[in-house]
XYZ file of C-alpha atoms in Angstrom:
392
model
C -6.913 29.585 7.049
C -5.106 31.264 9.671
C -3.311 34.765 9.097
C 0.464 34.759 8.672
C 0.963 36.374 12.137
C -1.075 33.643 13.694
C 0.727 30.628 12.037
C 2.602 28.455 14.600
C 6.343 28.173 13.906
C 8.305 25.147 15.125
C 11.540 23.571 14.302
C 12.122 19.668 14.008
C 14.684 17.318 13.290
C 12.647 15.800 10.497
C 9.156 16.390 8.880
C 7.131 13.813 7.030
C 4.162 14.909 4.937
C 1.398 12.160 4.630
C 0.352 10.014 7.503
C -0.690 7.003 5.490
C 0.999 3.677 6.130
C 4.173 4.487 4.400
C 4.745 8.012 5.973
C 3.608 6.655 9.455
C 6.383 3.992 9.268
C 9.027 6.495 8.036
C 8.294 8.857 10.940
C 8.027 5.798 13.407
C 11.641 4.829 12.299
C 12.797 8.293 12.803
C 11.391 8.488 16.167
C 12.942 5.130 17.062
C 16.354 6.984 16.098
C 15.539 9.788 18.609
C 14.848 12.243 16.003
C 12.298 15.009 16.840
C 9.753 14.235 14.104
C 6.598 15.973 12.843
C 4.179 13.888 10.749
C 1.638 15.959 8.821
C -1.803 14.789 7.514
C -4.178 16.874 5.319
C -7.208 15.110 6.401
C -8.532 14.611 10.010
C -7.752 11.153 11.063
C -9.008 8.324 10.636
C -10.070 9.009 7.061
C -10.884 6.826 3.981
C -9.623 9.427 1.289
C -6.291 7.789 0.387
C -4.677 4.260 0.160
C -4.178 3.152 3.687
C -7.766 2.618 4.983
C -9.920 -0.475 5.244
C -9.606 -3.543 7.262
C -7.419 -5.961 5.495
C -4.524 -6.215 3.086
C -2.634 -9.241 1.769
C 0.872 -10.038 2.796
C 2.970 -12.717 1.300
C 6.439 -14.033 0.411
C 5.528 -14.818 -3.311
C 6.745 -11.966 -5.448
C 7.700 -12.181 -9.163
C 10.038 -9.084 -8.617
C 13.303 -9.978 -6.885
C 13.832 -6.771 -5.064
C 10.417 -7.191 -3.197
C 10.931 -10.780 -2.638
C 14.191 -9.924 -0.940
C 12.543 -7.102 1.296
C 9.662 -9.345 2.612
C 11.587 -11.303 5.211
C 12.644 -8.094 6.804
C 9.100 -6.682 6.499
C 7.561 -9.784 8.243
C 10.088 -9.252 11.110
C 9.211 -5.596 11.392
C 5.514 -6.217 11.632
C 6.196 -8.759 14.394
C 8.120 -6.036 16.209
C 5.247 -3.570 15.870
C 2.764 -6.243 17.107
C 4.908 -6.700 20.250
C 5.325 -2.771 20.841
C 1.762 -2.108 20.309
C 0.348 -5.212 22.164
C -1.881 -6.084 19.530
C -2.418 -8.826 16.850
C -1.909 -7.295 13.220
C -1.671 -10.348 10.993
C -3.628 -13.588 10.493
C -1.930 -16.200 8.796
C -4.193 -18.024 6.260
C -1.722 -19.040 3.555
C -2.001 -17.844 -0.075
C -2.369 -19.638 -3.295
C -1.258 -18.158 -6.671
C -3.566 -19.293 -9.525
C -2.501 -19.194 -13.281
C -1.540 -21.079 -16.246
C 1.123 -23.751 -15.911
C 4.348 -22.296 -16.965
C 3.285 -18.707 -16.752
C 6.318 -16.533 -16.088
C 4.801 -14.545 -13.254
C 3.648 -17.878 -11.619
C 7.048 -19.287 -12.196
C 8.556 -16.060 -10.643
C 6.316 -16.418 -7.559
C 7.301 -20.152 -7.311
C 11.097 -19.276 -7.319
C 10.715 -16.483 -4.789
C 9.419 -19.240 -2.457
C 12.607 -21.241 -3.004
C 10.519 -23.816 -5.021
C 6.990 -23.667 -3.635
C 4.487 -26.313 -3.437
C 2.396 -26.555 -6.708
C -1.172 -27.719 -6.485
C -3.151 -29.129 -9.453
C -7.061 -28.873 -9.670
C -7.601 -32.029 -7.618
C -5.132 -31.113 -4.830
C -6.642 -27.550 -4.642
C -10.319 -28.716 -4.475
C -9.395 -31.369 -1.660
C -7.631 -28.539 0.360
C -9.735 -25.535 -0.427
C -13.182 -26.640 -1.804
C -14.130 -23.143 -2.795
C -11.379 -22.539 -5.198
C -11.711 -24.118 -8.594
C -9.040 -24.351 -11.323
C -9.520 -25.006 -15.133
C -7.488 -27.254 -17.680
C -3.867 -26.322 -17.802
C -3.827 -24.268 -14.755
C -2.088 -24.817 -11.467
C -1.703 -23.071 -7.941
C 1.338 -22.282 -6.000
C 1.075 -22.429 -2.291
C 2.773 -19.628 -0.080
C 2.341 -20.857 3.474
C 3.558 -17.427 4.869
C 0.717 -15.525 3.255
C -2.218 -14.010 5.169
C -4.121 -10.908 6.126
C -2.754 -7.727 7.602
C -5.375 -5.815 9.725
C -4.883 -2.464 7.890
C -6.903 0.144 9.884
C -5.371 -1.558 13.190
C -1.880 -1.312 11.948
C -2.125 2.121 10.822
C -3.294 3.051 14.417
C -0.641 1.112 15.949
C 2.360 2.565 14.063
C 0.967 6.000 14.758
C 0.635 5.318 18.449
C 4.063 3.910 18.825
C 5.403 6.880 16.861
C 3.739 9.054 19.443
C 5.035 7.060 22.454
C 8.609 7.740 21.141
C 7.975 11.344 21.282
C 6.602 11.975 17.693
C 4.220 14.739 16.951
C 1.234 14.027 14.661
C -0.886 16.824 13.222
C -3.842 16.012 11.255
C -6.210 18.453 9.433
C -3.273 20.378 8.011
C -2.811 20.682 4.354
C 0.634 21.567 3.024
C 0.541 24.815 1.030
C 4.243 25.261 0.257
C 7.729 23.789 0.638
C 10.621 25.902 0.526
C 13.840 23.961 -0.157
C 17.155 24.843 1.630
C 19.671 23.474 4.175
C 16.744 23.948 6.529
C 13.608 23.589 4.748
C 10.406 25.397 5.419
C 6.890 23.764 5.229
C 3.958 25.977 5.512
C 0.446 24.574 6.054
C -3.087 25.845 6.610
C -2.052 26.305 10.413
C 1.536 26.418 10.954
C 4.941 26.915 9.668
C 7.550 24.164 10.212
C 11.297 23.862 9.668
C 13.552 20.948 9.504
C 16.897 20.002 8.044
C 15.166 16.922 6.287
C 11.813 16.350 4.611
C 10.088 13.150 3.517
C 7.153 13.225 1.230
C 4.778 10.396 1.291
C 1.549 12.029 0.005
C 0.016 9.087 -2.038
C -2.079 10.442 -4.803
C -1.158 14.035 -3.875
C 2.542 13.449 -4.181
C 2.698 14.701 -7.917
C 1.119 18.096 -7.086
C 3.526 18.649 -4.040
C 6.559 17.889 -5.762
C 5.742 19.914 -9.015
C 6.704 23.233 -7.619
C 10.084 21.624 -6.587
C 10.769 20.925 -10.277
C 9.742 17.356 -10.568
C 7.176 16.049 -12.903
C 6.715 12.397 -11.478
C 4.766 9.979 -13.852
C 2.119 9.115 -11.046
C -1.213 8.109 -12.208
C -3.971 7.915 -9.436
C -6.479 5.135 -10.148
C -9.933 4.818 -8.473
C -10.346 1.088 -7.440
C -13.499 -0.699 -6.618
C -13.032 -2.714 -3.466
C -15.771 -5.439 -3.778
C -17.334 -7.829 -1.297
C -19.030 -11.093 -2.411
C -21.774 -13.074 -0.520
C -21.156 -16.513 0.393
C -24.268 -18.675 -1.037
C -24.138 -20.767 2.110
C -22.825 -19.645 5.593
C -19.373 -21.292 5.921
C -19.064 -21.774 2.053
C -16.580 -21.637 0.382
C -14.431 -22.491 3.297
C -16.749 -25.089 4.674
C -16.213 -23.754 8.220
C -12.559 -22.993 7.763
C -10.728 -19.711 7.016
C -9.880 -20.157 3.312
C -6.652 -18.591 1.949
C -5.784 -15.446 0.300
C -5.458 -15.791 -3.482
C -4.121 -14.065 -6.435
C -4.916 -15.047 -10.122
C -2.117 -14.168 -12.589
C -1.756 -14.550 -16.328
C -5.445 -14.941 -17.018
C -6.157 -13.352 -20.373
C -9.620 -11.957 -19.249
C -7.953 -10.173 -16.477
C -4.463 -8.760 -17.540
C -3.815 -6.970 -14.284
C -4.628 -9.743 -11.816
C -7.336 -10.542 -9.311
C -6.790 -10.875 -5.645
C -9.008 -12.254 -2.818
C -9.182 -12.537 0.947
C -11.453 -14.708 3.169
C -14.538 -13.263 4.977
C -12.717 -11.716 8.010
C -14.110 -7.996 7.548
C -17.895 -8.644 6.911
C -19.528 -11.843 8.109
C -20.064 -14.118 5.159
C -18.582 -11.616 2.647
C -15.424 -12.459 0.786
C -13.160 -9.700 -0.702
C -12.238 -10.046 -4.390
C -10.929 -7.137 -6.331
C -9.343 -6.500 -9.533
C -5.779 -5.168 -9.378
C -6.566 -2.005 -11.539
C -9.024 0.815 -11.859
C -9.981 4.153 -13.507
C -7.729 7.153 -13.764
C -9.045 9.818 -11.254
C -8.158 13.121 -9.857
C -7.721 12.362 -6.055
C -9.745 15.595 -5.064
C -12.641 14.405 -7.279
C -12.506 10.551 -6.520
C -16.020 10.449 -5.116
C -17.665 12.451 -7.997
C -18.677 9.561 -10.144
C -21.721 9.999 -12.310
C -24.656 7.716 -11.759
C -24.637 5.011 -14.429
C -20.951 5.164 -14.976
C -19.928 1.701 -16.526
C -17.901 -0.649 -14.200
C -16.257 -3.066 -16.468
C -13.945 -4.338 -13.696
C -16.994 -5.522 -11.691
C -18.375 -7.344 -14.799
C -15.080 -9.041 -15.118
C -15.048 -9.969 -11.546
C -18.439 -11.339 -11.859
C -17.342 -13.511 -14.646
C -14.170 -14.758 -12.717
C -16.381 -15.455 -9.595
C -18.820 -17.685 -11.655
C -15.897 -19.643 -12.998
C -13.420 -19.858 -10.137
C -15.432 -19.172 -6.805
C -18.897 -20.894 -7.436
C -19.639 -20.801 -3.770
C -20.154 -16.838 -3.974
C -23.077 -14.789 -5.296
C -21.879 -13.434 -8.769
C -22.852 -9.915 -7.841
C -21.112 -7.808 -5.231
C -22.954 -7.254 -1.948
C -20.638 -4.177 -1.102
C -18.455 -1.926 -3.151
C -16.236 0.472 -1.454
C -13.305 2.560 -3.159
C -9.556 3.080 -2.602
C -6.768 4.886 -4.411
C -3.911 3.409 -6.164
C -1.153 5.637 -7.081
C 0.587 3.903 -10.107
C 4.135 4.393 -11.803
C 4.368 3.191 -15.412
C 6.104 0.152 -14.361
C 4.290 -0.478 -10.992
C 7.332 -0.118 -8.994
C 7.921 2.070 -5.991
C 9.812 5.456 -6.013
C 12.080 5.572 -2.979
C 14.734 8.345 -3.741
C 16.190 11.565 -2.829
C 15.096 14.744 -4.901
C 17.545 15.036 -7.894
C 18.460 18.720 -6.811
C 17.543 18.945 -3.075
C 19.223 15.683 -1.380
C 17.472 16.550 1.956
C 14.031 15.967 0.386
C 13.116 12.245 0.169
C 10.212 10.926 -1.844
C 8.326 7.887 -1.339
C 5.632 7.408 -3.909
C 3.907 5.088 -6.467
C 3.101 2.246 -4.326
C 0.918 0.830 -7.161
C -1.438 -0.985 -4.916
C 1.060 -3.429 -3.620
C 2.836 -1.268 -1.070
C 1.028 -1.852 2.294
C 2.804 -5.175 3.304
C 6.111 -3.728 2.613
C 5.494 -0.492 4.612
C 7.793 -1.213 7.606
C 10.898 -1.797 5.221
C 9.650 1.264 2.948
C 9.585 3.519 6.063
C 13.034 2.215 7.205
C 14.519 3.033 3.744
C 13.090 6.253 3.666
C 14.439 7.014 7.280
C 17.778 5.764 6.154
C 17.842 7.868 2.962
C 16.777 11.046 5.007
C 19.619 10.463 7.632
C 22.355 10.040 4.884
C 22.800 6.268 5.705
C 23.635 3.439 3.390
C 19.990 1.854 2.873
C 19.645 -1.456 4.221
C 18.123 -2.762 0.949
C 19.303 -1.422 -2.481
C 17.096 1.658 -3.661
C 18.587 1.529 -7.213
C 15.374 -0.264 -8.560
C 13.345 2.683 -7.078
C 15.339 5.551 -8.618
C 13.355 8.505 -9.753
C 15.697 8.866 -12.754
C 14.445 5.544 -14.132
C 11.720 7.639 -15.551
C 12.976 10.081 -18.433
C 12.190 13.694 -18.326
C 11.095 14.018 -14.474
C 13.416 16.921 -13.807
C 12.235 20.244 -15.142
C 14.731 22.851 -16.270
C 13.784 25.559 -14.041
C 11.835 25.930 -10.836
């Protein structure tokens, strides 16, 4: 750590802490507005310590929750804009099927978000996508807009365009202290930076960052197993075609839902994951004792045997990722209750990547004191009781 006299001291229009996909888009929108913006990242980029790494994420229009469904058209447009600015492809349209019991409330919510949505029975699904199997009393809702976002490529693209617009990205700098005020001071292991506005998008580390600012946010980091399953025959289950993404909802054996993406990352390996994990400390996420039970993998093996018979029922590759969940699995996008020039984006609960262009825009608008382009009322900090401590 540098001695105080050696620390760099610089002033910016805005500072963003955390260069994952949400913070990078917030910084990108600020730079687009000609604000001199500093984006800080505690780890050397690229890294796999947080929630934004990996090659792929699902995007879709189907959403049970109305606020997210309303944000998705804007998100699709902003992803397309970034593709044009970066001159690279960030999205592959594969379509998406949502599987579940007929009449299930979540399934019906997804169907409504699509303005009706085509419903496939077991025979129709098997004809269109032979690798997917439904069971008695189950149906699938088709979302033709669904597909795969190339996550690592997207993160690089938004950071590159941010820098092209004059933004400063500094990695390998851990934030040590935030001092509130009309002009805030952020002290890192390398520098001291000042700005009239601050956005905190530090993922699983957000809780620790805001605690000295008097906030006790109900954020639970989860360690997620990201599993890849080998096709029994090359080209199966898609029989030579790129199969759709899928989500399974309302299954009693998988209350948090299961999702899958076609074999695009690793040849012949299909990504199928459980939308939940084990509570963890983000500083110790890799310290898992050998032999630790993995009930989620056993659950996935059973699901694959039943619904995806073209895959081997044991994972070929297991990687890890972090979710940072809120109690209701909804985002936090809000001003600090006491310091209105500190904006917090947190709790993306494993479904935030696809919405990052809109989230970044909303965080930018909040930091500039503008009326948000989408209502942020559903994402208020105060929906959770007892978050504000009595004294700092």
